[in-house]
Amino acid sequence: MLLLPDPNQSALPTLSNIATCTPEVFGIQPCQWQLQVVEAIMKGGCNVLCIAGTGMGKTLTFWMPLLFLPAGIQIIITPLNLLGKQNVMSLVKAGIQAISISSEMATPANFQAISTFQYRVGIISPKQLMQPEGGFEKLLKNPLFVLWIISIVIDEVHCLTEWGEFFPEYQELG
C-alpha cells in the first residue's frame, strides 16, 4: 500500500508571518482575530466558526491559508452567485486561480479542471454542491483530491436558516 504525505501538513507559519505576507498579496493588513481564524484553519482537526459583521473581513480569512499551503485548494460554498464571481475577480487580481461554479458553469470540463488543480479555489453554490452524482460529489469521492483540500468554508451561513425554505439544498449541507 502506497502512503502519500499529507500536502497540508507542513510547518505552520507564525502569526507574524501571516501578518507580514498577507498585505504583500492581498493589499490588506489583517487584524488579530483574522490571524487567529487563519491559524485555527491551518491547524485543522476542528470546525472553525467565525462571526463578524458585514464588511469586517471574514472572506480574507478564507484566502490567507492559500499563501502558506501552496499545493492546497480551498472550497467555498456560497448561495450568492454574484458573491462567487466577485471573489473570483479578487483572487485572480491577487494572482490566485479561482472558479465559481453555478448552474451555467457546472460543466464536466470545469469539474475536470478543478480535479486537476488548475484552480486553487473552487467556489460553488449549494445547489451544485448537493446535486446527486454531480461533479462536486465526484470530486469528494476522490481520495487524492480530498487530500489536498485545505478547508471547506460555508460562507453566508446565516442563510441556512433564513433562506432554507427557498433553497432547500442549503439546509442539507450538514
PDB file of C-alpha atoms in Angstrom:
ATOM      1  CA  MET A   1       0.000   0.000   0.000  1.00  0.00           C
ATOM      2  CA  LEU A   2       1.369   3.403  -1.016  1.00  0.00           C
ATOM      3  CA  LEU A   3       1.073   6.097   1.650  1.00  0.00           C
ATOM      4  CA  LEU A   4       1.165   9.624   0.329  1.00  0.00           C
ATOM      5  CA  PRO A   5       2.259  12.500   2.534  1.00  0.00           C
ATOM      6  CA  ASP A   6      -0.480  14.887   3.533  1.00  0.00           C
ATOM      7  CA  PRO A   7       0.213  18.015   1.437  1.00  0.00           C
ATOM      8  CA  ASN A   8      -1.367  20.213   4.070  1.00  0.00           C
ATOM      9  CA  GLN A   9       0.893  19.051   6.880  1.00  0.00           C
ATOM     10  CA  SER A  10       3.755  21.495   6.917  1.00  0.00           C
ATOM     11  CA  ALA A  11       5.208  23.812   9.480  1.00  0.00           C
ATOM     12  CA  LEU A  12       2.579  26.318  10.485  1.00  0.00           C
ATOM     13  CA  PRO A  13       3.530  29.935   9.905  1.00  0.00           C
ATOM     14  CA  THR A  14       3.653  32.214  12.884  1.00  0.00           C
ATOM     15  CA  LEU A  15       1.009  34.895  13.314  1.00  0.00           C
ATOM     16  CA  SER A  16       3.764  37.377  12.478  1.00  0.00           C
ATOM     17  CA  ASN A  17       4.495  35.586   9.166  1.00  0.00           C
ATOM     18  CA  ILE A  18       0.808  35.605   8.265  1.00  0.00           C
ATOM     19  CA  ALA A  19       0.536  39.303   9.154  1.00  0.00           C
ATOM     20  CA  THR A  20       3.566  40.125   7.003  1.00  0.00           C
ATOM     21  CA  CYS A  21       2.693  38.075   3.905  1.00  0.00           C
ATOM     22  CA  THR A  22      -0.999  38.944   3.661  1.00  0.00           C
ATOM     23  CA  PRO A  23      -0.625  42.627   2.697  1.00  0.00           C
ATOM     24  CA  GLU A  24       2.022  41.712   0.110  1.00  0.00           C
ATOM     25  CA  VAL A  25      -0.511  39.603  -1.812  1.00  0.00           C
ATOM     26  CA  PHE A  26      -3.917  40.991  -0.868  1.00  0.00           C
ATOM     27  CA  GLY A  27      -3.032  44.586  -0.011  1.00  0.00           C
ATOM     28  CA  ILE A  28      -4.806  44.344   3.345  1.00  0.00           C
ATOM     29  CA  GLN A  29      -3.279  44.239   6.815  1.00  0.00           C
ATOM     30  CA  PRO A  30      -5.110  41.542   8.794  1.00  0.00           C
ATOM     31  CA  CYS A  31      -6.212  42.184  12.353  1.00  0.00           C
ATOM     32  CA  GLN A  32      -5.651  39.866  15.300  1.00  0.00           C
ATOM     33  CA  TRP A  33      -8.939  37.967  15.098  1.00  0.00           C
ATOM     34  CA  GLN A  34      -8.339  37.244  11.390  1.00  0.00           C
ATOM     35  CA  LEU A  35      -4.899  35.881  12.181  1.00  0.00           C
ATOM     36  CA  GLN A  36      -6.374  33.630  14.860  1.00  0.00           C
ATOM     37  CA  VAL A  37      -9.031  32.305  12.471  1.00  0.00           C
ATOM     38  CA  VAL A  38      -6.352  31.504   9.875  1.00  0.00           C
ATOM     39  CA  GLU A  39      -4.225  29.805  12.490  1.00  0.00           C
ATOM     40  CA  ALA A  40      -7.184  27.618  13.528  1.00  0.00           C
ATOM     41  CA  ILE A  41      -7.988  26.728   9.908  1.00  0.00           C
ATOM     42  CA  MET A  42      -4.399  25.781   9.201  1.00  0.00           C
ATOM     43  CA  LYS A  43      -4.051  23.670  12.337  1.00  0.00           C
ATOM     44  CA  GLY A  44      -7.024  21.631  11.128  1.00  0.00           C
ATOM     45  CA  GLY A  45      -8.771  18.941  13.068  1.00  0.00           C
ATOM     46  CA  CYS A  46     -11.701  21.074  14.180  1.00  0.00           C
ATOM     47  CA  ASN A  47     -14.509  23.219  12.877  1.00  0.00           C
ATOM     48  CA  VAL A  48     -13.975  26.966  12.914  1.00  0.00           C
ATOM     49  CA  LEU A  49     -16.872  29.356  13.343  1.00  0.00           C
ATOM     50  CA  CYS A  50     -16.149  32.979  12.516  1.00  0.00           C
ATOM     51  CA  ILE A  51     -18.792  35.601  13.292  1.00  0.00           C
ATOM     52  CA  ALA A  52     -18.164  39.180  12.252  1.00  0.00           C
ATOM     53  CA  GLY A  53     -20.230  41.954  10.761  1.00  0.00           C
ATOM     54  CA  THR A  54     -20.686  42.628   7.065  1.00  0.00           C
ATOM     55  CA  GLY A  55     -17.546  44.146   5.586  1.00  0.00           C
ATOM     56  CA  MET A  56     -15.330  43.219   8.543  1.00  0.00           C
ATOM     57  CA  GLY A  57     -13.054  40.868   6.573  1.00  0.00           C
ATOM     58  CA  LYS A  58     -14.288  37.316   7.053  1.00  0.00           C
ATOM     59  CA  THR A  59     -13.537  36.489   3.428  1.00  0.00           C
ATOM     60  CA  LEU A  60      -9.856  37.341   3.846  1.00  0.00           C
ATOM     61  CA  THR A  61      -9.607  34.539   6.397  1.00  0.00           C
ATOM     62  CA  PHE A  62     -10.573  32.048   3.648  1.00  0.00           C
ATOM     63  CA  TRP A  63      -7.807  33.252   1.366  1.00  0.00           C
ATOM     64  CA  MET A  64      -4.845  33.650   3.724  1.00  0.00           C
ATOM     65  CA  PRO A  65      -4.203  29.887   4.159  1.00  0.00           C
ATOM     66  CA  LEU A  66      -3.530  29.695   0.406  1.00  0.00           C
ATOM     67  CA  LEU A  67      -0.367  31.721   0.952  1.00  0.00           C
ATOM     68  CA  PHE A  68       1.129  29.058   3.194  1.00  0.00           C
ATOM     69  CA  LEU A  69      -0.242  25.852   1.687  1.00  0.00           C
ATOM     70  CA  PRO A  70       0.745  26.326  -1.966  1.00  0.00           C
ATOM     71  CA  ALA A  71      -0.472  22.906  -3.088  1.00  0.00           C
ATOM     72  CA  GLY A  72      -3.823  23.099  -1.299  1.00  0.00           C
ATOM     73  CA  ILE A  73      -7.260  24.045  -2.563  1.00  0.00           C
ATOM     74  CA  GLN A  74      -9.975  25.971  -0.741  1.00  0.00           C
ATOM     75  CA  ILE A  75     -13.631  25.059  -1.313  1.00  0.00           C
ATOM     76  CA  ILE A  76     -16.098  27.848  -0.607  1.00  0.00           C
ATOM     77  CA  ILE A  77     -19.861  27.301  -0.571  1.00  0.00           C
ATOM     78  CA  THR A  78     -21.886  30.441  -1.169  1.00  0.00           C
ATOM     79  CA  PRO A  79     -25.570  30.899  -2.016  1.00  0.00           C
ATOM     80  CA  LEU A  80     -24.882  34.112  -3.902  1.00  0.00           C
ATOM     81  CA  ASN A  81     -23.601  33.701  -7.467  1.00  0.00           C
ATOM     82  CA  LEU A  82     -22.620  37.362  -7.642  1.00  0.00           C
ATOM     83  CA  LEU A  83     -20.504  36.985  -4.498  1.00  0.00           C
ATOM     84  CA  GLY A  84     -18.783  33.974  -6.051  1.00  0.00           C
ATOM     85  CA  LYS A  85     -17.949  35.944  -9.191  1.00  0.00           C
ATOM     86  CA  GLN A  86     -16.674  38.910  -7.158  1.00  0.00           C
ATOM     87  CA  ASN A  87     -14.428  36.617  -5.128  1.00  0.00           C
ATOM     88  CA  VAL A  88     -13.011  35.066  -8.298  1.00  0.00           C
ATOM     89  CA  MET A  89     -12.147  38.532  -9.636  1.00  0.00           C
ATOM     90  CA  SER A  90     -10.430  39.499  -6.364  1.00  0.00           C
ATOM     91  CA  LEU A  91      -8.442  36.268  -6.228  1.00  0.00           C
ATOM     92  CA  VAL A  92      -7.341  36.452  -9.860  1.00  0.00           C
ATOM     93  CA  LYS A  93      -6.226  40.046  -9.237  1.00  0.00           C
ATOM     94  CA  ALA A  94      -4.049  38.662  -6.404  1.00  0.00           C
ATOM     95  CA  GLY A  95      -2.615  36.010  -8.750  1.00  0.00           C
ATOM     96  CA  ILE A  96      -4.665  33.077  -7.410  1.00  0.00           C
ATOM     97  CA  GLN A  97      -6.625  30.981  -9.880  1.00  0.00           C
ATOM     98  CA  ALA A  98     -10.259  30.526  -8.853  1.00  0.00           C
ATOM     99  CA  ILE A  99     -13.542  29.416 -10.385  1.00  0.00           C
ATOM    100  CA  SER A 100     -17.140  29.945  -9.347  1.00  0.00           C
ATOM    101  CA  ILE A 101     -19.441  27.020 -10.127  1.00  0.00           C
ATOM    102  CA  SER A 102     -23.091  27.924 -10.539  1.00  0.00           C
ATOM    103  CA  SER A 103     -25.612  26.221 -12.840  1.00  0.00           C
ATOM    104  CA  GLU A 104     -24.150  27.669 -16.042  1.00  0.00           C
ATOM    105  CA  MET A 105     -20.569  26.823 -15.023  1.00  0.00           C
ATOM    106  CA  ALA A 106     -21.246  23.261 -13.782  1.00  0.00           C
ATOM    107  CA  THR A 107     -19.733  21.589 -16.839  1.00  0.00           C
ATOM    108  CA  PRO A 108     -17.720  18.364 -16.909  1.00  0.00           C
ATOM    109  CA  ALA A 109     -14.776  20.374 -18.278  1.00  0.00           C
ATOM    110  CA  ASN A 110     -14.824  22.755 -15.299  1.00  0.00           C
ATOM    111  CA  PHE A 111     -15.039  19.929 -12.769  1.00  0.00           C
ATOM    112  CA  GLN A 112     -12.178  18.187 -14.588  1.00  0.00           C
ATOM    113  CA  ALA A 113     -10.134  21.396 -14.333  1.00  0.00           C
ATOM    114  CA  ILE A 114     -10.845  21.555 -10.595  1.00  0.00           C
ATOM    115  CA  SER A 115      -9.894  17.896 -10.152  1.00  0.00           C
ATOM    116  CA  THR A 116      -6.528  18.516 -11.825  1.00  0.00           C
ATOM    117  CA  PHE A 117      -5.853  21.541  -9.595  1.00  0.00           C
ATOM    118  CA  GLN A 118      -5.974  24.176 -12.312  1.00  0.00           C
ATOM    119  CA  TYR A 119      -7.678  26.297  -9.647  1.00  0.00           C
ATOM    120  CA  ARG A 120      -6.608  26.992  -6.055  1.00  0.00           C
ATOM    121  CA  VAL A 121     -10.143  27.996  -5.059  1.00  0.00           C
ATOM    122  CA  GLY A 122     -13.433  26.422  -6.036  1.00  0.00           C
ATOM    123  CA  ILE A 123     -16.497  28.484  -5.155  1.00  0.00           C
ATOM    124  CA  ILE A 124     -19.700  26.517  -5.504  1.00  0.00           C
ATOM    125  CA  SER A 125     -23.388  27.134  -4.991  1.00  0.00           C
ATOM    126  CA  PRO A 126     -25.277  24.899  -2.541  1.00  0.00           C
ATOM    127  CA  LYS A 127     -27.476  23.693  -5.402  1.00  0.00           C
ATOM    128  CA  GLN A 128     -24.465  22.443  -7.362  1.00  0.00           C
ATOM    129  CA  LEU A 129     -22.819  21.038  -4.262  1.00  0.00           C
ATOM    130  CA  MET A 130     -25.872  18.942  -3.384  1.00  0.00           C
ATOM    131  CA  GLN A 131     -26.501  17.740  -6.959  1.00  0.00           C
ATOM    132  CA  PRO A 132     -26.811  13.917  -6.727  1.00  0.00           C
ATOM    133  CA  GLU A 133     -23.995  12.307  -8.724  1.00  0.00           C
ATOM    134  CA  GLY A 134     -22.910  15.818  -9.698  1.00  0.00           C
ATOM    135  CA  GLY A 135     -19.412  16.985 -10.450  1.00  0.00           C
ATOM    136  CA  PHE A 136     -18.669  18.111  -6.933  1.00  0.00           C
ATOM    137  CA  GLU A 137     -19.857  14.863  -5.376  1.00  0.00           C
ATOM    138  CA  LYS A 138     -17.462  13.026  -7.693  1.00  0.00           C
ATOM    139  CA  LEU A 139     -14.611  15.265  -6.530  1.00  0.00           C
ATOM    140  CA  LEU A 140     -15.358  14.492  -2.896  1.00  0.00           C
ATOM    141  CA  LYS A 141     -15.353  10.767  -3.642  1.00  0.00           C
ATOM    142  CA  ASN A 142     -11.800  11.033  -4.989  1.00  0.00           C
ATOM    143  CA  PRO A 143      -9.474  10.446  -2.020  1.00  0.00           C
ATOM    144  CA  LEU A 144      -6.499  12.037  -3.779  1.00  0.00           C
ATOM    145  CA  PHE A 145      -8.474  15.224  -4.396  1.00  0.00           C
ATOM    146  CA  VAL A 146      -9.786  15.325  -0.823  1.00  0.00           C
ATOM    147  CA  LEU A 147      -6.216  15.008   0.459  1.00  0.00           C
ATOM    148  CA  TRP A 148      -5.419  18.458  -0.942  1.00  0.00           C
ATOM    149  CA  ILE A 149      -8.420  20.337   0.485  1.00  0.00           C
ATOM    150  CA  ILE A 150      -7.330  22.972   2.990  1.00  0.00           C
ATOM    151  CA  SER A 151     -10.859  23.564   4.222  1.00  0.00           C
ATOM    152  CA  ILE A 152     -14.475  23.706   3.130  1.00  0.00           C
ATOM    153  CA  VAL A 153     -15.995  27.043   4.040  1.00  0.00           C
ATOM    154  CA  ILE A 154     -19.719  27.735   4.213  1.00  0.00           C
ATOM    155  CA  ASP A 155     -19.966  31.444   3.526  1.00  0.00           C
ATOM    156  CA  GLU A 156     -23.077  33.395   4.457  1.00  0.00           C
ATOM    157  CA  VAL A 157     -24.014  30.566   6.829  1.00  0.00           C
ATOM    158  CA  HIS A 158     -26.821  32.647   8.342  1.00  0.00           C
ATOM    159  CA  CYS A 159     -28.672  31.863   5.106  1.00  0.00           C
ATOM    160  CA  LEU A 160     -29.073  28.271   6.305  1.00  0.00           C
ATOM    161  CA  THR A 161     -31.998  29.305   8.440  1.00  0.00           C
ATOM    162  CA  GLU A 162     -33.046  32.488   6.679  1.00  0.00           C
ATOM    163  CA  TRP A 163     -33.207  31.069   3.158  1.00  0.00           C
ATOM    164  CA  GLY A 164     -33.723  27.364   3.814  1.00  0.00           C
ATOM    165  CA  GLU A 165     -37.299  27.319   2.626  1.00  0.00           C
ATOM    166  CA  PHE A 166     -36.256  28.958  -0.686  1.00  0.00           C
ATOM    167  CA  PHE A 167     -33.057  26.967  -1.155  1.00  0.00           C
ATOM    168  CA  PRO A 168     -33.612  23.526   0.410  1.00  0.00           C
ATOM    169  CA  GLU A 169     -30.105  22.448  -0.678  1.00  0.00           C
ATOM    170  CA  TYR A 170     -28.674  24.945   1.794  1.00  0.00           C
ATOM    171  CA  GLN A 171     -30.412  23.228   4.717  1.00  0.00           C
ATOM    172  CA  GLU A 172     -28.949  19.880   3.614  1.00  0.00           C
ATOM    173  CA  LEU A 173     -25.296  20.967   3.815  1.00  0.00           C
ATOM    174  CA  GLY A 174     -24.762  19.309   7.217  1.00  0.00           C
TER     175      GLY A 174
END
